[in-house]
Amino acid sequence: MKFKDFDAIIDARTPSEYALDHIPGAVSAPVLEDSQRAEVGTLYKQVSPFEAKKLGAALIAKNVARHVEQLFGKNDKAWRPLIYCWRGGKRSGAMAHILREIGWNAQTLEGGYRAYRRWVVDELATVPAEMNFIVVHGPTGSGKSRFLGALRKAGAQVLDLEALAAHRGSVLGGLPGAPQPSQKWFESQLLAELGKFDRARPVFVEGESKKIGEIQVAEALMARMRGSRCTVLDTDLATRVTLLLDEYRHFLDDRAALNAQLDCLVALHGRERIDEWKALAAAEKWREFVERLLIQHYDPAYQRSSTRNYAHLAHAAAVKLRSADDGAFARAAAALLEAPVPA
């Protein structure tokens, strides 16, 4: 879909539809608010289509007038927006008609959001195969997300799936105050990110499992990652503990949330071990607590999943990290980017 041919993309659906998913970069300009759409729908069913259309037309006219005044009014005559609603019919058509009457070359997206959504699904099934990934591995706490950030600063192409999913990928991986996006919005953002990359250059991505929190990673992307070259972070235990204490600091102030997450692991480790971990947290023996989690839970899980799922991991070049400071990550990223590419 050639969205770049337009000066703006306008989402004419309701705010709740927009919040669930939308074309990245689209501006929300609903022709009907959620409550208004419900009111028109009720009138349509309980009274008559004619009465519903009268109310709907009046509301649409008022809302579009407000958008012209507040959102669109500063644009000159050459402005060319693309407008879409659910099916590409009445809501987007009504707005486009008014904007064209003003003098703007407003177009509607054929098939609306539903056509866009089908396109996203189709593209995510094929685009990953075109990418040249280098998959960054390392046990929990080795600094993979920090390393990706350092690679990006050094000029590398980076796909940060955990940032898109708003989750760090582990049992304690939820971000404070940041709920995960909907599955559809994650996929919209993912496709938009993939579209930015130069296919002739490698893209660094963290080795993930099929799920990041509640988000499912596209099958084609997982398949491509699992068959790609790998590099592994060799980070010593003390540095990993320091990194995790910084990354999960919010749990130190919310013991109830921490205990609730630890309880999710009872089936794997038994109540006795979970209670031991909780006791260390209650005594604020944080470094020992994190060490136990790494050695007894995270490291065995990493060994089981990564070596089984990533065919080239056994032959991956190692990048050593012995400090949690930004300079160490910058130097490690530079060293990796300057290293000769394996044949």
CSV table of C-alpha atoms in Angstrom, one decimal:
chain,number,residue,atom,x,y,z
A,1,MET,CA,0.0,0.0,0.0
A,2,LYS,CA,1.5,3.3,-1.1
A,3,PHE,CA,0.8,5.5,1.9
A,4,LYS,CA,3.8,7.7,1.1
A,5,ASP,CA,1.9,9.1,-1.9
A,6,PHE,CA,-0.3,11.1,0.5
A,7,ASP,CA,0.3,14.1,2.7
A,8,ALA,CA,-1.7,12.6,5.6
A,9,ILE,CA,-3.6,9.5,6.6
A,10,ILE,CA,-6.9,10.1,8.3
A,11,ASP,CA,-8.6,7.4,10.4
A,12,ALA,CA,-12.3,8.3,10.4
A,13,ARG,CA,-13.3,5.4,12.7
A,14,THR,CA,-14.2,5.7,16.4
A,15,PRO,CA,-11.5,6.4,19.0
A,16,SER,CA,-11.9,2.8,20.4
A,17,GLU,CA,-11.3,1.3,16.9
A,18,TYR,CA,-8.3,3.5,16.4
A,19,ALA,CA,-6.9,2.5,19.8
A,20,LEU,CA,-7.1,-1.2,19.0
A,21,ASP,CA,-5.1,-0.7,15.7
A,22,HIS,CA,-4.5,1.8,13.0
A,23,ILE,CA,-2.2,2.5,10.1
A,24,PRO,CA,1.0,3.8,11.7
A,25,GLY,CA,1.2,7.6,11.4
A,26,ALA,CA,-2.6,7.9,10.9
A,27,VAL,CA,-4.4,10.8,12.6
A,28,SER,CA,-7.6,10.0,14.5
A,29,ALA,CA,-10.4,12.2,13.2
A,30,PRO,CA,-13.6,10.2,14.0
A,31,VAL,CA,-16.7,11.2,12.1
A,32,LEU,CA,-18.7,9.6,14.9
A,33,GLU,CA,-17.5,9.2,18.5
A,34,ASP,CA,-18.1,5.8,20.2
A,35,SER,CA,-21.2,6.9,22.1
A,36,GLN,CA,-22.6,8.6,18.9
A,37,ARG,CA,-22.1,5.5,16.8
A,38,ALA,CA,-23.9,3.4,19.5
A,39,GLU,CA,-26.7,5.9,19.6
A,40,VAL,CA,-27.2,5.8,15.8
A,41,GLY,CA,-27.0,2.0,15.8
A,42,THR,CA,-29.7,1.7,18.4
A,43,LEU,CA,-32.0,4.2,16.6
A,44,TYR,CA,-31.5,2.1,13.4
A,45,LYS,CA,-32.6,-1.1,15.1
A,46,GLN,CA,-35.3,0.3,17.4
A,47,VAL,CA,-36.9,3.1,15.3
A,48,SER,CA,-36.0,3.2,11.6
A,49,PRO,CA,-33.1,3.4,9.3
A,50,PHE,CA,-34.4,6.8,8.1
A,51,GLU,CA,-34.3,8.3,11.6
A,52,ALA,CA,-30.9,6.8,12.2
A,53,LYS,CA,-29.5,8.3,9.0
A,54,LYS,CA,-30.9,11.8,9.8
A,55,LEU,CA,-29.1,11.7,13.2
A,56,GLY,CA,-26.0,10.2,11.8
A,57,ALA,CA,-25.7,12.9,9.0
A,58,ALA,CA,-26.1,15.7,11.5
A,59,LEU,CA,-23.5,14.3,13.8
A,60,ILE,CA,-21.0,13.6,11.0
A,61,ALA,CA,-21.4,17.1,9.7
A,62,LYS,CA,-20.7,18.6,13.1
A,63,ASN,CA,-17.7,16.4,13.7
A,64,VAL,CA,-16.1,16.9,10.3
A,65,ALA,CA,-16.6,20.7,10.7
A,66,ARG,CA,-14.7,20.5,14.0
A,67,HIS,CA,-11.9,18.5,12.4
A,68,VAL,CA,-11.7,21.1,9.5
A,69,GLU,CA,-11.4,23.9,12.0
A,70,GLN,CA,-9.0,22.2,14.5
A,71,LEU,CA,-7.0,19.6,12.4
A,72,PHE,CA,-7.1,20.4,8.7
A,73,GLY,CA,-7.7,24.1,8.4
A,74,LYS,CA,-4.0,25.1,8.1
A,75,ASN,CA,-3.4,23.0,5.0
A,76,ASP,CA,-3.1,24.6,1.6
A,77,LYS,CA,-5.1,23.6,-1.5
A,78,ALA,CA,-2.4,21.1,-2.6
A,79,TRP,CA,-2.9,19.0,0.6
A,80,ARG,CA,-3.8,15.4,-0.4
A,81,PRO,CA,-5.1,13.2,2.5
A,82,LEU,CA,-6.0,9.5,2.4
A,83,ILE,CA,-9.1,8.7,4.5
A,84,TYR,CA,-10.2,5.3,5.7
A,85,CYS,CA,-12.9,3.8,7.9
A,86,TRP,CA,-13.8,0.1,8.6
A,87,ARG,CA,-14.8,-0.9,5.1
A,88,GLY,CA,-13.9,2.2,3.1
A,89,GLY,CA,-17.6,3.2,2.7
A,90,LYS,CA,-19.9,5.6,4.4
A,91,ARG,CA,-17.8,7.2,7.1
A,92,SER,CA,-14.7,7.8,5.1
A,93,GLY,CA,-16.8,8.6,2.1
A,94,ALA,CA,-18.7,11.3,4.0
A,95,MET,CA,-15.5,13.0,5.2
A,96,ALA,CA,-13.8,12.8,1.8
A,97,HIS,CA,-16.9,14.3,0.1
A,98,ILE,CA,-16.8,17.3,2.4
A,99,LEU,CA,-13.0,17.8,2.0
A,100,ARG,CA,-13.3,17.5,-1.8
A,101,GLU,CA,-16.0,20.1,-1.8
A,102,ILE,CA,-13.7,22.5,0.1
A,103,GLY,CA,-11.1,21.9,-2.7
A,104,TRP,CA,-8.7,19.3,-1.2
A,105,ASN,CA,-7.9,16.1,-3.3
A,106,ALA,CA,-9.1,13.7,-0.6
A,107,GLN,CA,-9.0,10.0,-1.4
A,108,THR,CA,-10.5,7.0,0.4
A,109,LEU,CA,-8.7,3.7,1.0
A,110,GLU,CA,-10.5,1.0,-1.0
A,111,GLY,CA,-11.7,-1.7,1.3
A,112,GLY,CA,-10.9,0.4,4.4
A,113,TYR,CA,-9.2,-0.9,7.5
A,114,ARG,CA,-10.2,-4.4,6.7
A,115,ALA,CA,-8.2,-4.3,3.4
A,116,TYR,CA,-5.3,-2.8,5.3
A,117,ARG,CA,-5.4,-5.6,7.9
A,118,ARG,CA,-5.4,-8.3,5.3
A,119,TRP,CA,-2.4,-6.6,3.7
A,120,VAL,CA,-0.5,-6.6,7.0
A,121,VAL,CA,-1.1,-10.3,7.6
A,122,ASP,CA,0.0,-11.1,4.0
A,123,GLU,CA,3.1,-9.0,4.2
A,124,LEU,CA,4.2,-10.4,7.6
A,125,ALA,CA,4.0,-13.9,5.9
A,126,THR,CA,6.5,-12.9,3.2
A,127,VAL,CA,8.7,-9.8,4.2
A,128,PRO,CA,10.8,-11.5,6.9
A,129,ALA,CA,12.2,-13.9,4.3
A,130,GLU,CA,13.8,-10.9,2.6
A,131,MET,CA,15.6,-9.8,5.7
A,132,ASN,CA,19.2,-10.5,6.7
A,133,PHE,CA,19.0,-10.9,10.4
A,134,ILE,CA,21.8,-11.3,13.0
A,135,VAL,CA,20.3,-12.7,16.2
A,136,VAL,CA,21.7,-11.5,19.5
A,137,HIS,CA,21.6,-14.1,22.2
A,138,GLY,CA,22.6,-14.4,25.8
A,139,PRO,CA,21.0,-15.5,29.1
A,140,THR,CA,18.6,-13.3,31.0
A,141,GLY,CA,20.4,-10.2,32.3
A,142,SER,CA,23.2,-10.3,29.8
A,143,GLY,CA,22.1,-6.9,28.5
A,144,LYS,CA,20.7,-7.8,25.1
A,145,SER,CA,18.3,-4.8,25.0
A,146,ARG,CA,21.0,-2.4,26.1
A,147,PHE,CA,23.3,-3.9,23.4
A,148,LEU,CA,20.7,-3.4,20.7
A,149,GLY,CA,20.5,0.2,21.8
A,150,ALA,CA,24.3,0.5,21.5
A,151,LEU,CA,24.2,-1.0,18.1
A,152,ARG,CA,21.6,1.4,16.9
A,153,LYS,CA,23.6,4.4,18.2
A,154,ALA,CA,26.6,3.0,16.3
A,155,GLY,CA,24.6,3.1,13.1
A,156,ALA,CA,23.4,-0.5,12.8
A,157,GLN,CA,19.9,-1.5,11.8
A,158,VAL,CA,18.0,-2.8,14.8
A,159,LEU,CA,14.6,-4.5,15.3
A,160,ASP,CA,13.6,-4.2,19.0
A,161,LEU,CA,10.7,-6.6,19.4
A,162,GLU,CA,10.5,-6.2,23.1
A,163,ALA,CA,10.1,-2.4,22.7
A,164,LEU,CA,7.3,-2.9,20.2
A,165,ALA,CA,5.6,-5.4,22.5
A,166,ALA,CA,6.1,-3.3,25.7
A,167,HIS,CA,7.5,-6.3,27.5
A,168,ARG,CA,10.9,-7.7,28.4
A,169,GLY,CA,10.0,-11.2,27.6
A,170,SER,CA,10.3,-12.9,31.0
A,171,VAL,CA,8.0,-13.7,33.9
A,172,LEU,CA,9.1,-10.4,35.4
A,173,GLY,CA,9.1,-8.6,32.1
A,174,GLY,CA,6.0,-6.4,32.3
A,175,LEU,CA,6.8,-2.7,32.1
A,176,PRO,CA,5.4,-0.6,34.9
A,177,GLY,CA,2.5,1.6,33.8
A,178,ALA,CA,2.8,0.4,30.2
A,179,PRO,CA,0.2,-2.2,29.1
A,180,GLN,CA,1.1,-4.3,26.1
A,181,PRO,CA,-0.4,-3.2,22.8
A,182,SER,CA,-3.1,-5.2,21.0
A,183,GLN,CA,-1.8,-8.0,18.8
A,184,LYS,CA,-3.0,-6.1,15.7
A,185,TRP,CA,-1.2,-2.9,16.7
A,186,PHE,CA,2.0,-4.8,17.5
A,187,GLU,CA,1.9,-6.3,14.0
A,188,SER,CA,1.2,-2.9,12.4
A,189,GLN,CA,4.2,-1.4,14.1
A,190,LEU,CA,6.3,-4.5,13.3
A,191,LEU,CA,5.6,-4.3,9.6
A,192,ALA,CA,6.2,-0.5,9.6
A,193,GLU,CA,9.7,-1.2,11.2
A,194,LEU,CA,10.5,-3.9,8.7
A,195,GLY,CA,9.6,-1.5,5.9
A,196,LYS,CA,12.3,1.0,7.0
A,197,PHE,CA,15.2,-1.4,6.7
A,198,ASP,CA,17.8,-1.5,3.8
A,199,ARG,CA,17.6,-5.1,2.6
A,200,ALA,CA,21.3,-5.1,1.7
A,201,ARG,CA,22.4,-4.5,5.3
A,202,PRO,CA,22.0,-6.8,8.3
A,203,VAL,CA,19.3,-6.2,10.9
A,204,PHE,CA,20.2,-7.0,14.5
A,205,VAL,CA,17.3,-8.6,16.6
A,206,GLU,CA,17.2,-10.3,20.0
A,207,GLY,CA,16.6,-14.0,20.1
A,208,GLU,CA,13.0,-14.3,21.3
A,209,SER,CA,10.5,-17.1,21.9
A,210,LYS,CA,7.2,-17.2,20.0
A,211,LYS,CA,5.5,-15.1,22.7
A,212,ILE,CA,6.6,-11.8,24.3
A,213,GLY,CA,4.3,-11.5,27.3
A,214,GLU,CA,0.9,-11.9,25.6
A,215,ILE,CA,2.1,-10.9,22.2
A,216,GLN,CA,2.5,-13.6,19.5
A,217,VAL,CA,5.5,-13.1,17.1
A,218,ALA,CA,4.7,-13.8,13.4
A,219,GLU,CA,5.5,-17.4,12.3
A,220,ALA,CA,7.5,-16.2,9.3
A,221,LEU,CA,9.6,-13.9,11.4
A,222,MET,CA,10.4,-16.6,13.9
A,223,ALA,CA,11.3,-19.0,11.2
A,224,ARG,CA,13.7,-16.5,9.6
A,225,MET,CA,15.3,-15.6,12.9
A,226,ARG,CA,15.8,-19.2,13.9
A,227,GLY,CA,17.7,-19.9,10.6
A,228,SER,CA,19.8,-16.7,10.8
A,229,ARG,CA,23.4,-16.0,12.0
A,230,CYS,CA,23.8,-15.5,15.7
A,231,THR,CA,26.1,-13.6,18.1
A,232,VAL,CA,26.0,-14.3,21.9
A,233,LEU,CA,26.7,-11.9,24.8
A,234,ASP,CA,29.2,-13.4,27.3
A,235,THR,CA,28.3,-11.3,30.4
A,236,ASP,CA,29.7,-12.3,33.8
A,237,LEU,CA,27.2,-13.1,36.6
A,238,ALA,CA,28.0,-10.0,38.7
A,239,THR,CA,27.3,-7.7,35.7
A,240,ARG,CA,24.1,-9.6,34.9
A,241,VAL,CA,22.9,-9.1,38.5
A,242,THR,CA,23.7,-5.4,38.3
A,243,LEU,CA,21.8,-5.0,35.0
A,244,LEU,CA,18.8,-6.9,36.3
A,245,LEU,CA,18.6,-4.9,39.5
A,246,ASP,CA,18.5,-1.7,37.4
A,247,GLU,CA,16.0,-3.1,34.9
A,248,TYR,CA,13.5,-4.5,37.4
A,249,ARG,CA,14.0,-1.8,40.1
A,250,HIS,CA,10.2,-1.2,40.2
A,251,PHE,CA,9.7,-4.6,41.8
A,252,LEU,CA,11.8,-3.6,44.7
A,253,ASP,CA,9.2,-1.1,45.7
A,254,ASP,CA,6.2,-3.3,45.0
A,255,ARG,CA,6.6,-6.6,47.0
A,256,ALA,CA,3.1,-7.7,46.3
A,257,ALA,CA,3.6,-7.5,42.5
A,258,LEU,CA,6.9,-9.4,42.8
A,259,ASN,CA,5.4,-12.1,44.9
A,260,ALA,CA,2.4,-12.5,42.5
A,261,GLN,CA,4.9,-13.0,39.7
A,262,LEU,CA,7.0,-15.5,41.6
A,263,ASP,CA,3.8,-17.5,42.4
A,264,CYS,CA,3.5,-18.1,38.7
A,265,LEU,CA,6.6,-20.3,38.9
A,266,VAL,CA,5.3,-22.6,41.7
A,267,ALA,CA,4.4,-25.3,39.1
A,268,LEU,CA,7.9,-25.3,37.8
A,269,HIS,CA,9.9,-25.0,41.0
A,270,GLY,CA,7.6,-26.0,43.9
A,271,ARG,CA,6.4,-24.0,46.8
A,272,GLU,CA,9.5,-24.5,49.0
A,273,ARG,CA,11.9,-22.9,46.5
A,274,ILE,CA,9.5,-20.0,45.7
A,275,ASP,CA,9.2,-19.3,49.4
A,276,GLU,CA,13.0,-19.2,49.7
A,277,TRP,CA,13.2,-16.6,46.9
A,278,LYS,CA,10.4,-14.6,48.6
A,279,ALA,CA,12.3,-14.7,51.9
A,280,LEU,CA,15.5,-13.3,50.2
A,281,ALA,CA,13.3,-10.5,48.8
A,282,ALA,CA,11.7,-9.8,52.1
A,283,ALA,CA,15.1,-9.5,53.7
A,284,GLU,CA,16.1,-7.2,50.9
A,285,LYS,CA,19.0,-9.4,50.0
A,286,TRP,CA,18.6,-8.3,46.4
A,287,ARG,CA,21.8,-9.5,44.8
A,288,GLU,CA,21.5,-13.0,46.3
A,289,PHE,CA,17.8,-13.0,45.2
A,290,VAL,CA,18.7,-12.2,41.6
A,291,GLU,CA,21.6,-14.7,41.5
A,292,ARG,CA,19.2,-17.4,42.7
A,293,LEU,CA,16.7,-16.6,40.0
A,294,LEU,CA,19.3,-16.6,37.3
A,295,ILE,CA,21.0,-19.8,38.3
A,296,GLN,CA,17.9,-21.8,39.3
A,297,HIS,CA,15.3,-20.5,36.9
A,298,TYR,CA,16.4,-18.3,34.0
A,299,ASP,CA,19.7,-20.0,32.9
A,300,PRO,CA,18.3,-23.6,32.7
A,301,ALA,CA,15.3,-22.3,30.7
A,302,TYR,CA,17.6,-20.3,28.4
A,303,GLN,CA,19.8,-23.4,27.7
A,304,ARG,CA,16.8,-25.5,26.9
A,305,SER,CA,15.0,-23.2,24.6
A,306,SER,CA,17.8,-21.3,22.7
A,307,THR,CA,20.0,-24.3,21.8
A,308,ARG,CA,16.9,-26.2,20.6
A,309,ASN,CA,15.4,-23.4,18.5
A,310,TYR,CA,18.4,-21.5,17.0
A,311,ALA,CA,20.4,-23.8,14.7
A,312,HIS,CA,23.4,-21.5,14.4
A,313,LEU,CA,23.8,-20.6,18.1
A,314,ALA,CA,26.4,-23.3,18.8
A,315,HIS,CA,28.7,-21.6,16.3
A,316,ALA,CA,28.0,-18.0,17.3
A,317,ALA,CA,30.8,-15.5,18.0
A,318,ALA,CA,30.9,-14.3,21.6
A,319,VAL,CA,30.9,-10.6,22.6
A,320,LYS,CA,32.4,-10.2,26.1
A,321,LEU,CA,30.8,-7.7,28.6
A,322,ARG,CA,32.3,-7.2,32.0
A,323,SER,CA,30.7,-3.9,33.0
A,324,ALA,CA,27.2,-2.5,33.2
A,325,ASP,CA,28.2,1.0,32.1
A,326,ASP,CA,27.2,2.5,28.8
A,327,GLY,CA,30.8,2.8,27.6
A,328,ALA,CA,31.3,-1.0,27.9
A,329,PHE,CA,28.2,-1.6,25.7
A,330,ALA,CA,29.4,1.1,23.2
A,331,ARG,CA,32.8,-0.6,22.9
A,332,ALA,CA,31.3,-4.0,22.5
A,333,ALA,CA,28.9,-2.8,19.8
A,334,ALA,CA,31.7,-1.1,17.9
A,335,ALA,CA,33.9,-4.3,18.1
A,336,LEU,CA,31.1,-6.4,16.7
A,337,LEU,CA,30.4,-4.0,13.8
A,338,GLU,CA,34.1,-3.8,13.0
A,339,ALA,CA,34.6,-7.6,13.0
A,340,PRO,CA,34.9,-9.3,9.6
A,341,VAL,CA,31.7,-10.9,8.4
A,342,PRO,CA,31.8,-14.7,8.5
A,343,ALA,CA,31.7,-16.4,5.2
